């Protein structure tokens, strides 16, 4: 990205509306430059305008837009707090995928929007957005990858809201990925959850995580920056993922460490009220015993500390009794192995 002063968003939008750089301008009613706060900390990228967007000149105003609004709400966000744009700004005929030369022609506009908004994180929605931003080899699920960046800005890759029209579970993932992006840009506050409320809809949720042990009988804890609470690494199970895959991915994303699952450990359940969708969430979290195999300990933004703790230290730090029970179970599971030398991961620094 160059160091020129960023072109204001309105001037950019005017240029986009008049653009004739690729064939897509021929069939458009309106170009759809994108919209949202110039000061947004999150910039969301979709694929390209559909029929409704083309008619109105605004992004995500059709069915996919409704899904997006609901997912934003789940993450405690409104449209006014984000900037929404697309990889291509004019509707491809019959809603076909944009072609490579169309993406390339439109790319300078996207770059200029990113430069103008200077978001703290970018969220790509769908494969076209991800590959359009990061290149053809980019993948949402590439194992072992650290979080990708575009010009130094962290990129959260999630599903396209239209995918959730066919599979509701993808909507859950979209919401939790947006919530993750919110954690990445910490100054946006997260809605606080509380005790379950009477007569509310119940929303089940499934997560998995790890009790990660090092070679010195210590367990890995993380501290959430918003509430200062210590916890274990865990997160939402995505469609197509096994519980083990989720647990390993969450540890990698939240702590920077790669781990090997040793055994199933235990599961906990708890309920809380979620203000963003006015529902009582019934959450089940499945934990695995795992050992570190590599990586460097570096908490994801949204967590302000991560450390290896002995049993007593971990029990003292953890806020929730059910988390303390996970730690007790982990050390019990370890007991028969005492005397056995657990293999150390390759980068046992931090
Ligand atoms: N789908 C997209 O990718 N973008 C929109 O603006 C609307 C639907």
CSV table of N, CA, C and O in Angstrom, one decimal, residues 202-253:
chain,number,residue,atom,x,y,z
A,202,UNK,N,-34.5,-20.9,23.6
A,202,UNK,CA,-33.2,-21.5,24.0
A,202,UNK,C,-32.4,-21.8,22.7
A,202,UNK,O,-32.9,-22.3,21.7
A,203,UNK,N,-31.2,-21.4,22.7
A,203,UNK,CA,-30.3,-21.6,21.6
A,203,UNK,C,-29.1,-22.5,22.0
A,203,UNK,O,-28.3,-22.1,22.8
A,204,UNK,N,-29.1,-23.8,21.5
A,204,UNK,CA,-28.0,-24.7,21.9
A,204,UNK,C,-26.7,-24.2,21.2
A,204,UNK,O,-26.8,-23.7,20.0
A,205,UNK,N,-25.6,-24.4,21.8
A,205,UNK,CA,-24.3,-24.1,21.2
A,205,UNK,C,-23.3,-25.1,21.6
A,205,UNK,O,-23.3,-25.5,22.7
A,206,UNK,N,-22.4,-25.5,20.6
A,206,UNK,CA,-21.4,-26.5,20.9
A,206,UNK,C,-20.0,-25.9,20.6
A,206,UNK,O,-19.8,-25.3,19.6
A,207,UNK,N,-19.2,-26.1,21.6
A,207,UNK,CA,-17.8,-25.7,21.5
A,207,UNK,C,-16.9,-26.8,21.9
A,207,UNK,O,-17.3,-27.8,22.5
A,208,UNK,N,-15.6,-26.7,21.5
A,208,UNK,CA,-14.7,-27.7,22.1
A,208,UNK,C,-13.3,-26.9,22.3
A,208,UNK,O,-13.1,-25.9,21.7
A,209,UNK,N,-12.6,-27.5,23.2
A,209,UNK,CA,-11.3,-26.9,23.6
A,209,UNK,C,-10.4,-27.9,24.2
A,209,UNK,O,-10.6,-29.1,24.2
A,210,UNK,N,-9.2,-27.4,24.7
A,210,UNK,CA,-8.2,-28.2,25.2
A,210,UNK,C,-7.7,-27.8,26.5
A,210,UNK,O,-7.6,-26.7,26.8
A,211,UNK,N,-7.4,-28.9,27.3
A,211,UNK,CA,-6.5,-28.7,28.5
A,211,UNK,C,-5.1,-29.0,28.0
A,211,UNK,O,-4.8,-30.2,27.8
A,212,UNK,N,-4.4,-28.0,27.7
A,212,UNK,CA,-3.0,-28.2,27.1
A,212,UNK,C,-2.0,-28.3,28.2
A,212,UNK,O,-1.9,-27.4,29.0
A,213,UNK,N,-1.2,-29.3,28.1
A,213,UNK,CA,-0.2,-29.5,29.2
A,213,UNK,C,1.2,-29.4,28.5
A,213,UNK,O,1.4,-29.8,27.3
A,214,UNK,N,2.2,-28.9,29.2
A,214,UNK,CA,3.5,-28.9,28.7
A,214,UNK,C,4.3,-30.0,29.3
A,214,UNK,O,3.7,-30.9,30.0
A,215,UNK,N,5.6,-30.1,29.1
A,215,UNK,CA,6.3,-31.2,29.6
A,215,UNK,C,6.6,-31.1,31.1
A,215,UNK,O,7.3,-32.0,31.7
A,216,UNK,N,6.1,-30.0,31.8
A,216,UNK,CA,6.5,-29.8,33.2
A,216,UNK,C,5.2,-29.8,34.1
A,216,UNK,O,5.2,-29.0,35.0
A,217,UNK,N,4.2,-30.5,33.7
A,217,UNK,CA,2.9,-30.6,34.4
A,217,UNK,C,2.3,-29.2,34.7
A,217,UNK,O,1.8,-28.9,35.7
A,218,UNK,N,2.3,-28.4,33.6
A,218,UNK,CA,1.7,-27.1,33.7
A,218,UNK,C,0.6,-27.1,32.7
A,218,UNK,O,0.7,-27.7,31.6
A,219,UNK,N,-0.4,-26.3,33.0
A,219,UNK,CA,-1.6,-26.2,32.1
A,219,UNK,C,-1.7,-24.8,31.5
A,219,UNK,O,-1.3,-23.8,32.2
A,220,UNK,N,-2.2,-24.7,30.3
A,220,UNK,CA,-2.2,-23.4,29.6
A,220,UNK,C,-3.5,-22.7,29.9
A,220,UNK,O,-4.6,-23.2,29.6
A,221,UNK,N,-3.4,-21.5,30.4
A,221,UNK,CA,-4.6,-20.6,30.6
A,221,UNK,C,-4.5,-19.3,29.9
A,221,UNK,O,-3.3,-18.8,29.6
A,222,UNK,N,-5.6,-18.7,29.5
A,222,UNK,CA,-5.7,-17.5,28.8
A,222,UNK,C,-6.5,-16.5,29.7
A,222,UNK,O,-7.5,-16.9,30.3
A,223,UNK,N,-6.2,-15.2,29.6
A,223,UNK,CA,-7.0,-14.2,30.3
A,223,UNK,C,-7.7,-13.3,29.3
A,223,UNK,O,-7.1,-12.7,28.4
A,224,UNK,N,-9.0,-13.3,29.4
A,224,UNK,CA,-9.8,-12.4,28.5
A,224,UNK,C,-9.6,-11.0,28.8
A,224,UNK,O,-9.8,-10.6,30.0
A,225,UNK,N,-9.3,-10.2,27.8
A,225,UNK,CA,-9.0,-8.8,28.0
A,225,UNK,C,-10.2,-8.0,28.5
A,225,UNK,O,-10.1,-7.1,29.3
A,226,UNK,N,-11.4,-8.3,28.0
A,226,UNK,CA,-12.6,-7.5,28.4
A,226,UNK,C,-13.0,-7.6,29.8
A,226,UNK,O,-13.2,-6.6,30.5
A,227,UNK,N,-13.0,-8.9,30.4
A,227,UNK,CA,-13.4,-9.0,31.7
A,227,UNK,C,-12.3,-9.4,32.7
A,227,UNK,O,-12.6,-9.6,33.9
A,228,UNK,N,-11.1,-9.6,32.1
A,228,UNK,CA,-10.0,-10.0,33.0
A,228,UNK,C,-10.2,-11.4,33.6
A,228,UNK,O,-9.5,-11.8,34.6
A,229,UNK,N,-11.0,-12.3,32.9
A,229,UNK,CA,-11.2,-13.6,33.5
A,229,UNK,C,-10.3,-14.6,32.8
A,229,UNK,O,-10.1,-14.6,31.6
A,230,UNK,N,-9.7,-15.5,33.6
A,230,UNK,CA,-8.9,-16.6,33.1
A,230,UNK,C,-9.8,-17.7,32.6
A,230,UNK,O,-10.8,-18.0,33.2
A,231,UNK,N,-9.3,-18.4,31.5
A,231,UNK,CA,-10.1,-19.5,31.0
A,231,UNK,C,-9.2,-20.4,30.2
A,231,UNK,O,-8.0,-20.2,30.1
A,232,UNK,N,-9.8,-21.5,29.7
A,232,UNK,CA,-9.1,-22.4,28.8
A,232,UNK,C,-9.4,-22.1,27.4
A,232,UNK,O,-10.5,-21.6,27.0
A,233,UNK,N,-8.5,-22.4,26.5
A,233,UNK,CA,-8.7,-22.2,25.0
A,233,UNK,C,-9.9,-23.1,24.5
A,233,UNK,O,-9.9,-24.3,24.7
A,234,UNK,N,-10.8,-22.4,23.9
A,234,UNK,CA,-12.0,-23.2,23.3
A,234,UNK,C,-12.7,-22.3,22.3
A,234,UNK,O,-12.5,-21.1,22.3
A,235,UNK,N,-13.6,-22.9,21.5
A,235,UNK,CA,-14.4,-22.1,20.6
A,235,UNK,C,-15.4,-22.9,19.9
A,235,UNK,O,-15.5,-24.1,20.0
A,236,UNK,N,-16.2,-22.2,19.0
A,236,UNK,CA,-17.4,-22.9,18.4
A,236,UNK,C,-16.9,-23.9,17.3
A,236,UNK,O,-16.0,-23.7,16.5
A,237,UNK,N,-17.7,-25.0,17.4
A,237,UNK,CA,-17.4,-26.1,16.4
A,237,UNK,C,-18.1,-25.7,15.1
A,237,UNK,O,-19.3,-25.3,15.0
A,238,UNK,N,-17.3,-25.7,14.0
A,238,UNK,CA,-17.8,-25.3,12.7
A,238,UNK,C,-18.3,-26.5,11.9
A,238,UNK,O,-17.8,-27.6,12.2
A,239,UNK,N,-19.3,-26.3,11.0
A,239,UNK,CA,-19.8,-27.4,10.2
A,239,UNK,C,-18.6,-28.1,9.5
A,239,UNK,O,-17.8,-27.5,9.0
A,240,UNK,N,-18.7,-29.4,9.6
A,240,UNK,CA,-17.7,-30.2,8.9
A,240,UNK,C,-16.4,-30.5,9.7
A,240,UNK,O,-15.5,-31.2,9.3
A,241,UNK,N,-16.3,-29.8,10.8
A,241,UNK,CA,-15.2,-30.0,11.7
A,241,UNK,C,-15.5,-31.1,12.7
A,241,UNK,O,-16.6,-31.1,13.3
A,242,UNK,N,-14.5,-31.9,13.1
A,242,UNK,CA,-14.7,-32.8,14.2
A,242,UNK,C,-14.4,-31.9,15.5
A,242,UNK,O,-13.7,-30.9,15.4
A,243,UNK,N,-14.8,-32.5,16.6
A,243,UNK,CA,-14.6,-31.8,17.9
A,243,UNK,C,-13.1,-31.6,18.1
A,243,UNK,O,-12.6,-30.5,18.6
A,244,UNK,N,-12.3,-32.6,17.7
A,244,UNK,CA,-10.8,-32.5,17.9
A,244,UNK,C,-10.2,-31.4,17.0
A,244,UNK,O,-9.4,-30.7,17.4
A,245,UNK,N,-10.7,-31.4,15.7
A,245,UNK,CA,-10.2,-30.3,14.8
A,245,UNK,C,-10.5,-28.9,15.4
A,245,UNK,O,-9.7,-28.0,15.3
A,246,UNK,N,-11.7,-28.8,15.9
A,246,UNK,CA,-12.1,-27.4,16.4
A,246,UNK,C,-11.1,-27.1,17.6
A,246,UNK,O,-10.6,-26.0,17.7
A,247,UNK,N,-10.9,-28.1,18.5
A,247,UNK,CA,-10.1,-27.9,19.7
A,247,UNK,C,-8.7,-27.5,19.3
A,247,UNK,O,-8.2,-26.5,19.8
A,248,UNK,N,-8.1,-28.2,18.3
A,248,UNK,CA,-6.8,-27.8,17.9
A,248,UNK,C,-6.7,-26.5,17.2
A,248,UNK,O,-5.8,-25.7,17.4
A,249,UNK,N,-7.7,-26.2,16.4
A,249,UNK,CA,-7.8,-24.9,15.7
A,249,UNK,C,-7.9,-23.7,16.7
A,249,UNK,O,-7.2,-22.7,16.6
A,250,UNK,N,-8.8,-23.9,17.7
A,250,UNK,CA,-9.0,-22.8,18.6
A,250,UNK,C,-7.7,-22.6,19.4
A,250,UNK,O,-7.4,-21.4,19.7
A,251,UNK,N,-7.0,-23.6,19.8
A,251,UNK,CA,-5.8,-23.4,20.6
A,251,UNK,C,-4.8,-22.6,19.7
A,251,UNK,O,-4.2,-21.7,20.1
A,252,UNK,N,-4.7,-23.1,18.4
A,252,UNK,CA,-3.8,-22.4,17.5
A,252,UNK,C,-4.1,-20.9,17.3
A,252,UNK,O,-3.3,-20.0,17.4
A,253,UNK,N,-5.4,-20.6,17.1
A,253,UNK,CA,-5.8,-19.3,16.9
A,253,UNK,C,-5.7,-18.4,18.2
A,253,UNK,O,-5.3,-17.3,18.1
